[in-house]
Structure formats: C-alpha cells, structure tokens
Amino acid sequence: MKTTGVIGIGDMGSGLAKNLLKNGFSVTGIDPVKDRMNAFTDMGGVAAASVAEVARAAEAVFVMVMSGDQAKSVILGADGLAAHLRPGSAILLSATIKPHEAREIGQEMSGSGVHLIDTPVSGGFPGAQGGTLTMMAAAPDAALDEFAPVMQAVSANIHRVGTRPGDGQTVKACLQSLIGAQFAATFEAAALAAKAGVPGQVLLDVFSTSSAGCGVVNNALEKIIDRQFEGTGSHINTMHKDLTISMGLGEELGVPLHTASAAMQIFHAGRTRYPDGDNWVCTRVIEEIVGAELHRQAKP
C-alpha cells in the first residue's frame, strides 16, 4: 500500500501529508484554501479537484476537517469518499467530532466494503508536523493491522481503544476535558504570577521541573511569556470546539464536568475577545482584568 489521501490540509492535515510523503507514500489531497494547496504541492503532494478524485487515487484517506457536518459531507456525499473508494480501502477519521456523529457515519457506511477507522489524534501542530501524534484508533483488529503502516507514518503512539466508530471520539472527548482544564489553570496561574511581579522565566523554570510540568503546561507557558498569541498552529476555535464536544458528552451521559465547565467559560471569553487568536490568548483576557502581563523577563 503506497497510495494515500488527505482531506483538509491545514495545520494538522499538512503535517499528516508531510509525514506520509516522508515515509514513501504518495499523497493526493484537497483543501479549499489556495495557499494550503500550493504549500501541499510544493512538498510533493498531488492536488485534487474533488474529494472523489482523492478517493479514486488512494487506498487510505485521512479526513482532517473541523466539524461533524464537514466529515459527513466528504465521506457520505454523492462526491464523497465512501461512494468512490475501492472496496477494501480505508477512511481514517482523524478529525475530532462528536461520538454520535462518528457512529452515524459508520452506520451509513455499513455494507460499502470500505473500512472506517475512527482515530482522532492528540499532539497538536507540533505533533502533526513532527510525526509524533497520539492516535486513539477504533476499528476491528484486522483493519487496524492492515492499515498500521499508514498510521505509523504519522504517529508515535497508536492506541487501540475500541472496535466501533465513536469509540475513538469518546476517548478524545475525555482527553480534551482534561487538557482544557490544564490550559485554563495555566492561564490563571500566569495571570496570578504577572500580578505578583514574578518573571515568566522563573515560573517556567519552576513549573517545568515540578510534578505539574507536562507538555501541555510547558508549551502554553512558553507561548504566554513570549507573547505568541497568534499563528502558533493552535487556533482557539479548535479547542473551543473540542471542549464543546466534551461538555455535550457529559450532558448526554449525566456526568458533571465542573472543571471542564470552568475551562469552557475561559475559552468562551478568549474566543469572544480575540476570535483570531490561539489558545494562549485566553491569558490576555485575564491579564486585562488584573492589569498585568507575564513576560519572560520582568519589565524594569
């Protein structure tokens, strides 16, 4: 198997394409943004004029779109993947959508002869570009075995979390409830330090070597103290959407998510005040309230 496709070549999808090419796969892709397509062809990808064209050229296609409606359209539409992929091919649903939406896609694909691998990812822009993503893969073992080389090309950690569509999305929703809370706590701690006059480098040194230090916290704090609030590959819309999915699953199952709810409100505020910002811009909203900013070095 050497022919693959990517639907959606943004911050995440471009990383998938890059690492598939790096590992010897041909990649046919499509994205509505012209600049993304130009960058994709510059790296060696083959531009397609339609989703159906991607399907006809590939044996395995990653779907990295923003919403469940978009995923349904590119997979189930008349011009979609399910209608044009050859039997035995696979759709790798790497976008984060609602679990019930993944289940609905699986039900509609029943009998198509095309495998659906529900495999949302974690690792953000750095993980996608570096080929170190964590995948939460759900499909029968035979399908996961067959398409393992494709997943291994873009991922450092592949976890088999279930056998049915929706199982991967459910685990991702649980993960995002935790990551959202970690982000929110970091934003608040950064504002607290700023108001107290603690230099950002001091906070980073302590946090990163403490039991609280982790990739999520350390990366967020780095972006905050360097005032990198846009263009870092982690647009606030994505995390806001993911937390909405987590909260919806909690409501569906009757599970109280107190901390995730608080994080959701912080992301609401950040997205409303700075709609073009990345996740870390939430800190600016809190800083504006307290009248202090956290920089790597304290201002004289």
Tab-separated table of N, CA and C in Angstrom, residues 39-163:
chain	number	residue	atom	x	y	z
A	39	ALA	N	1.217	25.056	-0.833
A	39	ALA	CA	2.231	24.502	0.067
A	39	ALA	C	2.262	22.983	-0.030
A	40	PHE	N	1.103	22.382	-0.181
A	40	PHE	CA	0.993	20.926	-0.296
A	40	PHE	C	1.694	20.412	-1.554
A	41	THR	N	1.451	21.049	-2.684
A	41	THR	CA	2.108	20.601	-3.919
A	41	THR	C	3.601	20.886	-3.880
A	42	ASP	N	3.996	21.964	-3.210
A	42	ASP	CA	5.422	22.279	-3.085
A	42	ASP	C	6.170	21.184	-2.334
A	43	MET	N	5.486	20.538	-1.392
A	43	MET	CA	6.154	19.468	-0.636
A	43	MET	C	6.109	18.120	-1.354
A	44	GLY	N	5.420	18.063	-2.491
A	44	GLY	CA	5.383	16.826	-3.264
A	44	GLY	C	4.041	16.167	-3.355
A	45	GLY	N	3.008	16.778	-2.785
A	45	GLY	CA	1.668	16.217	-2.860
A	45	GLY	C	1.020	16.456	-4.213
A	46	VAL	N	-0.013	15.682	-4.493
A	46	VAL	CA	-0.745	15.792	-5.755
A	46	VAL	C	-2.091	16.453	-5.459
A	47	ALA	N	-2.337	17.602	-6.060
A	47	ALA	CA	-3.583	18.328	-5.824
A	47	ALA	C	-4.737	17.669	-6.563
A	48	ALA	N	-5.876	17.555	-5.889
A	48	ALA	CA	-7.084	17.001	-6.492
A	48	ALA	C	-8.119	18.106	-6.641
A	49	ALA	N	-8.989	17.945	-7.628
A	49	ALA	CA	-10.038	18.933	-7.852
A	49	ALA	C	-11.313	18.598	-7.105
A	50	SER	N	-11.409	17.386	-6.556
A	50	SER	CA	-12.615	16.969	-5.844
A	50	SER	C	-12.269	15.870	-4.854
A	51	VAL	N	-13.174	15.656	-3.899
A	51	VAL	CA	-12.997	14.553	-2.952
A	51	VAL	C	-13.019	13.222	-3.689
A	52	ALA	N	-13.883	13.104	-4.683
A	52	ALA	CA	-13.958	11.866	-5.457
A	52	ALA	C	-12.629	11.559	-6.129
A	53	GLU	N	-11.934	12.585	-6.591
A	53	GLU	CA	-10.623	12.372	-7.217
A	53	GLU	C	-9.611	11.848	-6.211
A	54	VAL	N	-9.666	12.371	-4.985
A	54	VAL	CA	-8.802	11.836	-3.929
A	54	VAL	C	-9.108	10.354	-3.720
A	55	ALA	N	-10.386	10.025	-3.628
A	55	ALA	CA	-10.794	8.642	-3.382
A	55	ALA	C	-10.312	7.706	-4.475
A	56	ARG	N	-10.421	8.121	-5.706
A	56	ARG	CA	-10.022	7.247	-6.816
A	56	ARG	C	-8.514	7.026	-6.861
A	57	ALA	N	-7.746	7.936	-6.227
A	57	ALA	CA	-6.287	7.833	-6.285
A	57	ALA	C	-5.680	7.126	-5.083
A	58	ALA	N	-6.482	6.833	-4.055
A	58	ALA	CA	-5.907	6.392	-2.786
A	58	ALA	C	-6.520	5.098	-2.265
A	59	GLU	N	-5.735	4.420	-1.457
A	59	GLU	CA	-6.204	3.234	-0.743
A	59	GLU	C	-6.569	3.539	0.704
A	60	ALA	N	-6.018	4.637	1.225
A	60	ALA	CA	-6.299	5.065	2.604
A	60	ALA	C	-6.348	6.583	2.620
A	61	VAL	N	-7.418	7.148	3.170
A	61	VAL	CA	-7.595	8.600	3.148
A	61	VAL	C	-7.845	9.120	4.564
A	62	PHE	N	-7.035	10.077	4.987
A	62	PHE	CA	-7.248	10.770	6.255
A	62	PHE	C	-8.247	11.898	6.048
A	63	VAL	N	-9.189	12.011	6.962
A	63	VAL	CA	-10.149	13.113	6.952
A	63	VAL	C	-9.837	14.010	8.144
A	64	MET	N	-9.291	15.206	7.863
A	64	MET	CA	-8.910	16.144	8.913
A	64	MET	C	-9.630	17.463	8.680
A	65	VAL	N	-10.925	17.446	8.987
A	65	VAL	CA	-11.769	18.633	8.821
A	65	VAL	C	-12.162	19.155	10.200
A	66	MET	N	-12.968	20.205	10.233
A	66	MET	CA	-13.238	20.879	11.506
A	66	MET	C	-14.473	20.350	12.227
A	67	SER	N	-15.494	19.914	11.483
A	67	SER	CA	-16.758	19.599	12.133
A	67	SER	C	-17.329	18.272	11.668
A	68	GLY	N	-18.320	17.791	12.416
A	68	GLY	CA	-19.005	16.567	12.043
A	68	GLY	C	-19.760	16.713	10.735
A	69	ASP	N	-20.356	17.872	10.505
A	69	ASP	CA	-21.065	18.093	9.250
A	69	ASP	C	-20.116	18.026	8.064
A	70	GLN	N	-18.934	18.612	8.225
A	70	GLN	CA	-17.947	18.541	7.151
A	70	GLN	C	-17.492	17.099	6.925
A	71	ALA	N	-17.288	16.353	8.010
A	71	ALA	CA	-16.877	14.956	7.880
A	71	ALA	C	-17.937	14.147	7.149
A	72	LYS	N	-19.205	14.362	7.505
A	72	LYS	CA	-20.287	13.644	6.823
A	72	LYS	C	-20.329	13.989	5.342
A	73	SER	N	-20.119	15.249	5.030
A	73	SER	CA	-20.177	15.675	3.638
A	73	SER	C	-19.089	15.009	2.799
A	74	VAL	N	-17.840	15.024	3.299
A	74	VAL	CA	-16.746	14.484	2.485
A	74	VAL	C	-16.744	12.961	2.468
A	75	ILE	N	-17.366	12.335	3.459
A	75	ILE	CA	-17.395	10.875	3.491
A	75	ILE	C	-18.646	10.326	2.824
A	76	LEU	N	-19.809	10.906	3.120
A	76	LEU	CA	-21.084	10.316	2.707
A	76	LEU	C	-21.736	10.997	1.510
A	77	GLY	N	-21.244	12.159	1.095
A	77	GLY	CA	-21.864	12.872	-0.013
A	77	GLY	C	-21.751	12.122	-1.328
A	78	ALA	N	-22.526	12.574	-2.307
A	78	ALA	CA	-22.503	11.919	-3.621
A	78	ALA	C	-21.111	11.957	-4.238
A	79	ASP	N	-20.359	13.008	-3.913
A	79	ASP	CA	-18.985	13.158	-4.399
A	79	ASP	C	-17.994	12.681	-3.345
A	80	GLY	N	-18.501	11.939	-2.331
A	80	GLY	CA	-17.697	11.626	-1.157
A	80	GLY	C	-16.845	10.382	-1.271
A	81	LEU	N	-16.100	10.152	-0.205
A	81	LEU	CA	-15.142	9.053	-0.181
A	81	LEU	C	-15.808	7.691	-0.251
A	82	ALA	N	-16.862	7.493	0.536
A	82	ALA	CA	-17.481	6.159	0.611
A	82	ALA	C	-17.996	5.699	-0.745
A	83	ALA	N	-18.442	6.659	-1.561
A	83	ALA	CA	-19.003	6.304	-2.862
A	83	ALA	C	-17.940	6.034	-3.917
A	84	HIS	N	-16.702	6.475	-3.676
A	84	HIS	CA	-15.698	6.395	-4.740
A	84	HIS	C	-14.448	5.608	-4.373
A	85	LEU	N	-14.254	5.298	-3.092
A	85	LEU	CA	-13.122	4.448	-2.721
A	85	LEU	C	-13.382	3.005	-3.161
A	86	ARG	N	-12.320	2.307	-3.504
A	86	ARG	CA	-12.448	0.903	-3.869
A	86	ARG	C	-12.724	0.060	-2.625
A	87	PRO	N	-13.496	-1.007	-2.749
A	87	PRO	CA	-13.708	-1.908	-1.602
A	87	PRO	C	-12.362	-2.384	-1.046
A	88	GLY	N	-12.290	-2.424	0.275
A	88	GLY	CA	-11.043	-2.802	0.932
A	88	GLY	C	-10.181	-1.624	1.311
A	89	SER	N	-10.522	-0.431	0.804
A	89	SER	CA	-9.807	0.781	1.179
A	89	SER	C	-10.265	1.234	2.567
A	90	ALA	N	-9.625	2.296	3.073
A	90	ALA	CA	-9.961	2.753	4.425
A	90	ALA	C	-10.074	4.268	4.491
A	91	ILE	N	-11.016	4.717	5.285
A	91	ILE	CA	-11.132	6.124	5.676
A	91	ILE	C	-10.654	6.227	7.115
A	92	LEU	N	-9.665	7.086	7.344
A	92	LEU	CA	-9.153	7.312	8.692
A	92	LEU	C	-9.712	8.643	9.181
A	93	LEU	N	-10.701	8.561	10.060
A	93	LEU	CA	-11.381	9.754	10.566
A	93	LEU	C	-10.532	10.352	11.684
A	94	SER	N	-9.595	11.216	11.291
A	94	SER	CA	-8.661	11.794	12.255
A	94	SER	C	-9.146	13.126	12.814
A	95	ALA	N	-10.206	13.678	12.240
A	95	ALA	CA	-10.818	14.882	12.797
A	95	ALA	C	-11.477	14.551	14.135
A	96	THR	N	-11.603	15.569	14.977
A	96	THR	CA	-12.320	15.413	16.238
A	96	THR	C	-13.757	15.871	16.040
A	97	ILE	N	-14.698	14.937	16.177
A	97	ILE	CA	-16.118	15.245	16.031
A	97	ILE	C	-16.865	14.595	17.190
A	98	LYS	N	-18.164	14.776	17.235
A	98	LYS	CA	-18.959	14.184	18.308
A	98	LYS	C	-19.029	12.663	18.127
A	99	PRO	N	-18.961	11.911	19.234
A	99	PRO	CA	-19.019	10.450	19.107
A	99	PRO	C	-20.229	9.963	18.325
A	100	HIS	N	-21.390	10.576	18.559
A	100	HIS	CA	-22.586	10.099	17.855
A	100	HIS	C	-22.497	10.377	16.365
A	101	GLU	N	-21.759	11.429	15.973
A	101	GLU	CA	-21.577	11.700	14.552
A	101	GLU	C	-20.717	10.627	13.899
A	102	ALA	N	-19.689	10.166	14.604
A	102	ALA	CA	-18.865	9.081	14.069
A	102	ALA	C	-19.680	7.795	13.943
A	103	ARG	N	-20.535	7.550	14.934
A	103	ARG	CA	-21.382	6.356	14.855
A	103	ARG	C	-22.337	6.445	13.667
A	104	GLU	N	-22.878	7.628	13.439
A	104	GLU	CA	-23.801	7.804	12.313
A	104	GLU	C	-23.092	7.588	10.980
A	105	ILE	N	-21.870	8.062	10.871
A	105	ILE	CA	-21.102	7.834	9.646
A	105	ILE	C	-20.866	6.340	9.451
A	106	GLY	N	-20.505	5.651	10.532
A	106	GLY	CA	-20.292	4.211	10.445
A	106	GLY	C	-21.537	3.465	10.009
A	107	GLN	N	-22.687	3.859	10.536
A	107	GLN	CA	-23.946	3.212	10.153
A	107	GLN	C	-24.259	3.424	8.679
A	108	GLU	N	-24.032	4.638	8.191
A	108	GLU	CA	-24.304	4.945	6.784
A	108	GLU	C	-23.347	4.203	5.854
A	109	MET	N	-22.142	3.909	6.342
A	109	MET	CA	-21.155	3.212	5.512
A	109	MET	C	-21.305	1.699	5.548
A	110	SER	N	-22.167	1.202	6.400
A	110	SER	CA	-22.333	-0.246	6.536
A	110	SER	C	-22.643	-0.882	5.184
A	111	GLY	N	-21.886	-1.913	4.841
A	111	GLY	CA	-22.094	-2.617	3.582
A	111	GLY	C	-21.369	-2.020	2.402
A	112	SER	N	-20.630	-0.926	2.608
A	112	SER	CA	-19.928	-0.273	1.500
A	112	SER	C	-18.668	-1.010	1.082
A	113	GLY	N	-18.147	-1.854	1.978
A	113	GLY	CA	-16.887	-2.535	1.695
A	113	GLY	C	-15.666	-1.689	2.006
A	114	VAL	N	-15.892	-0.453	2.495
A	114	VAL	CA	-14.797	0.444	2.861
A	114	VAL	C	-14.676	0.471	4.382
A	115	HIS	N	-13.457	0.330	4.884
A	115	HIS	CA	-13.224	0.356	6.325
A	115	HIS	C	-13.302	1.795	6.846
A	116	LEU	N	-13.904	1.969	8.014
A	116	LEU	CA	-13.868	3.249	8.710
A	116	LEU	C	-13.057	3.066	9.982
A	117	ILE	N	-11.937	3.763	10.063
A	117	ILE	CA	-11.100	3.742	11.265
A	117	ILE	C	-11.304	5.075	11.979
A	118	ASP	N	-11.974	5.020	13.114
A	118	ASP	CA	-12.237	6.217	13.917
A	118	ASP	C	-10.992	6.486	14.745
A	119	THR	N	-10.191	7.475	14.342
A	119	THR	CA	-8.908	7.662	15.001
A	119	THR	C	-8.548	9.133	15.168
A	120	PRO	N	-9.249	9.844	16.069
A	120	PRO	CA	-8.827	11.209	16.374
A	120	PRO	C	-7.409	11.202	16.935
A	121	VAL	N	-6.782	12.367	16.899
A	121	VAL	CA	-5.372	12.450	17.278
A	121	VAL	C	-5.159	13.497	18.362
A	122	SER	N	-4.028	13.393	19.039
A	122	SER	CA	-3.609	14.387	20.017
A	122	SER	C	-2.136	14.682	19.790
A	123	GLY	N	-1.756	15.900	20.078
A	123	GLY	CA	-0.369	16.302	19.879
A	123	GLY	C	-0.251	17.657	19.221
A	124	GLY	N	-1.393	18.146	18.710
A	124	GLY	CA	-1.428	19.488	18.158
A	124	GLY	C	-0.517	19.675	16.966
A	125	PHE	N	-0.275	20.941	16.648
A	125	PHE	CA	0.545	21.293	15.498
A	125	PHE	C	1.950	20.681	15.563
A	126	PRO	N	2.650	20.757	16.711
A	126	PRO	CA	3.989	20.160	16.753
A	126	PRO	C	3.958	18.654	16.496
A	127	GLY	N	2.963	17.966	17.062
A	127	GLY	CA	2.873	16.521	16.862
A	127	GLY	C	2.570	16.144	15.431
A	128	ALA	N	1.677	16.936	14.795
A	128	ALA	CA	1.334	16.657	13.405
A	128	ALA	C	2.528	16.874	12.499
A	129	GLN	N	3.218	17.978	12.697
A	129	GLN	CA	4.359	18.288	11.835
A	129	GLN	C	5.541	17.352	12.103
A	130	GLY	N	5.699	16.924	13.347
A	130	GLY	CA	6.829	16.067	13.702
A	130	GLY	C	6.560	14.583	13.548
A	131	GLY	N	5.336	14.209	13.197
A	131	GLY	CA	5.015	12.796	13.052
A	131	GLY	C	4.956	12.056	14.369
A	132	THR	N	4.637	12.780	15.457
A	132	THR	CA	4.660	12.171	16.789
A	132	THR	C	3.280	12.151	17.439
A	133	LEU	N	2.236	12.225	16.640
A	133	LEU	CA	0.885	12.252	17.181
A	133	LEU	C	0.555	11.004	17.985
A	134	THR	N	-0.373	11.158	18.911
A	134	THR	CA	-1.006	10.023	19.569
A	134	THR	C	-2.346	9.774	18.893
A	135	MET	N	-2.597	8.532	18.486
A	135	MET	CA	-3.844	8.189	17.802
A	135	MET	C	-4.693	7.307	18.697
A	136	MET	N	-5.977	7.607	18.758
A	136	MET	CA	-6.946	6.809	19.507
A	136	MET	C	-7.781	6.048	18.486
A	137	ALA	N	-7.315	4.861	18.121
A	137	ALA	CA	-7.847	4.156	16.958
A	137	ALA	C	-8.911	3.137	17.343
A	138	ALA	N	-10.028	3.193	16.633
A	138	ALA	CA	-11.123	2.262	16.869
A	138	ALA	C	-11.577	1.665	15.542
A	139	ALA	N	-11.445	0.350	15.439
A	139	ALA	CA	-11.867	-0.413	14.258
A	139	ALA	C	-11.574	-1.876	14.577
A	140	PRO	N	-12.129	-2.806	13.832
A	140	PRO	CA	-11.756	-4.212	14.033
A	140	PRO	C	-10.251	-4.401	13.878
A	141	ASP	N	-9.703	-5.361	14.618
A	141	ASP	CA	-8.250	-5.569	14.612
A	141	ASP	C	-7.697	-5.815	13.217
A	142	ALA	N	-8.431	-6.516	12.378
A	142	ALA	CA	-7.925	-6.815	11.036
A	142	ALA	C	-7.681	-5.539	10.251
A	143	ALA	N	-8.584	-4.577	10.372
A	143	ALA	CA	-8.406	-3.302	9.661
A	143	ALA	C	-7.243	-2.520	10.249
A	144	LEU	N	-7.122	-2.519	11.566
A	144	LEU	CA	-6.023	-1.798	12.203
A	144	LEU	C	-4.682	-2.426	11.844
A	145	ASP	N	-4.635	-3.743	11.739
A	145	ASP	CA	-3.401	-4.413	11.330
A	145	ASP	C	-3.039	-4.049	9.895
A	146	GLU	N	-4.018	-4.079	9.009
A	146	GLU	CA	-3.760	-3.827	7.595
A	146	GLU	C	-3.268	-2.405	7.344
A	147	PHE	N	-3.843	-1.444	8.052
A	147	PHE	CA	-3.512	-0.048	7.785
A	147	PHE	C	-2.557	0.537	8.823
A	148	ALA	N	-1.931	-0.330	9.613
A	148	ALA	CA	-0.954	0.123	10.604
A	148	ALA	C	0.188	0.922	9.980
A	149	PRO	N	0.747	0.503	8.823
A	149	PRO	CA	1.852	1.293	8.261
A	149	PRO	C	1.476	2.740	7.951
A	150	VAL	N	0.246	2.967	7.520
A	150	VAL	CA	-0.207	4.327	7.229
A	150	VAL	C	-0.272	5.139	8.520
A	151	MET	N	-0.801	4.548	9.569
A	151	MET	CA	-0.913	5.254	10.845
A	151	MET	C	0.459	5.475	11.470
A	152	GLN	N	1.336	4.489	11.341
A	152	GLN	CA	2.675	4.620	11.911
A	152	GLN	C	3.484	5.722	11.244
A	153	ALA	N	3.134	6.057	10.007
A	153	ALA	CA	3.850	7.113	9.292
A	153	ALA	C	3.616	8.483	9.908
A	154	VAL	N	2.511	8.654	10.622
A	154	VAL	CA	2.170	9.977	11.156
A	154	VAL	C	2.125	10.012	12.678
A	155	SER	N	2.333	8.877	13.312
A	155	SER	CA	2.100	8.777	14.751
A	155	SER	C	3.234	8.070	15.473
A	156	ALA	N	3.479	8.502	16.702
A	156	ALA	CA	4.445	7.812	17.552
A	156	ALA	C	3.766	6.842	18.508
A	157	ASN	N	2.474	7.049	18.742
A	157	ASN	CA	1.727	6.219	19.692
A	157	ASN	C	0.351	5.916	19.128
A	158	ILE	N	0.080	4.646	18.872
A	158	ILE	CA	-1.218	4.227	18.354
A	158	ILE	C	-1.887	3.347	19.405
A	159	HIS	N	-2.974	3.832	19.956
A	159	HIS	CA	-3.696	3.093	20.985
A	159	HIS	C	-4.972	2.517	20.389
A	160	ARG	N	-5.178	1.239	20.564
A	160	ARG	CA	-6.406	0.605	20.109
A	160	ARG	C	-7.434	0.728	21.226
A	161	VAL	N	-8.385	1.614	21.033
A	161	VAL	CA	-9.299	1.983	22.119
A	161	VAL	C	-10.697	1.404	21.955
A	162	GLY	N	-10.931	0.661	20.893
A	162	GLY	CA	-12.246	0.082	20.669
A	162	GLY	C	-12.337	-0.500	19.276
A	163	THR	N	-13.494	-1.014	18.952
A	163	THR	CA	-13.694	-1.636	17.639
A	163	THR	C	-14.768	-0.952	16.812
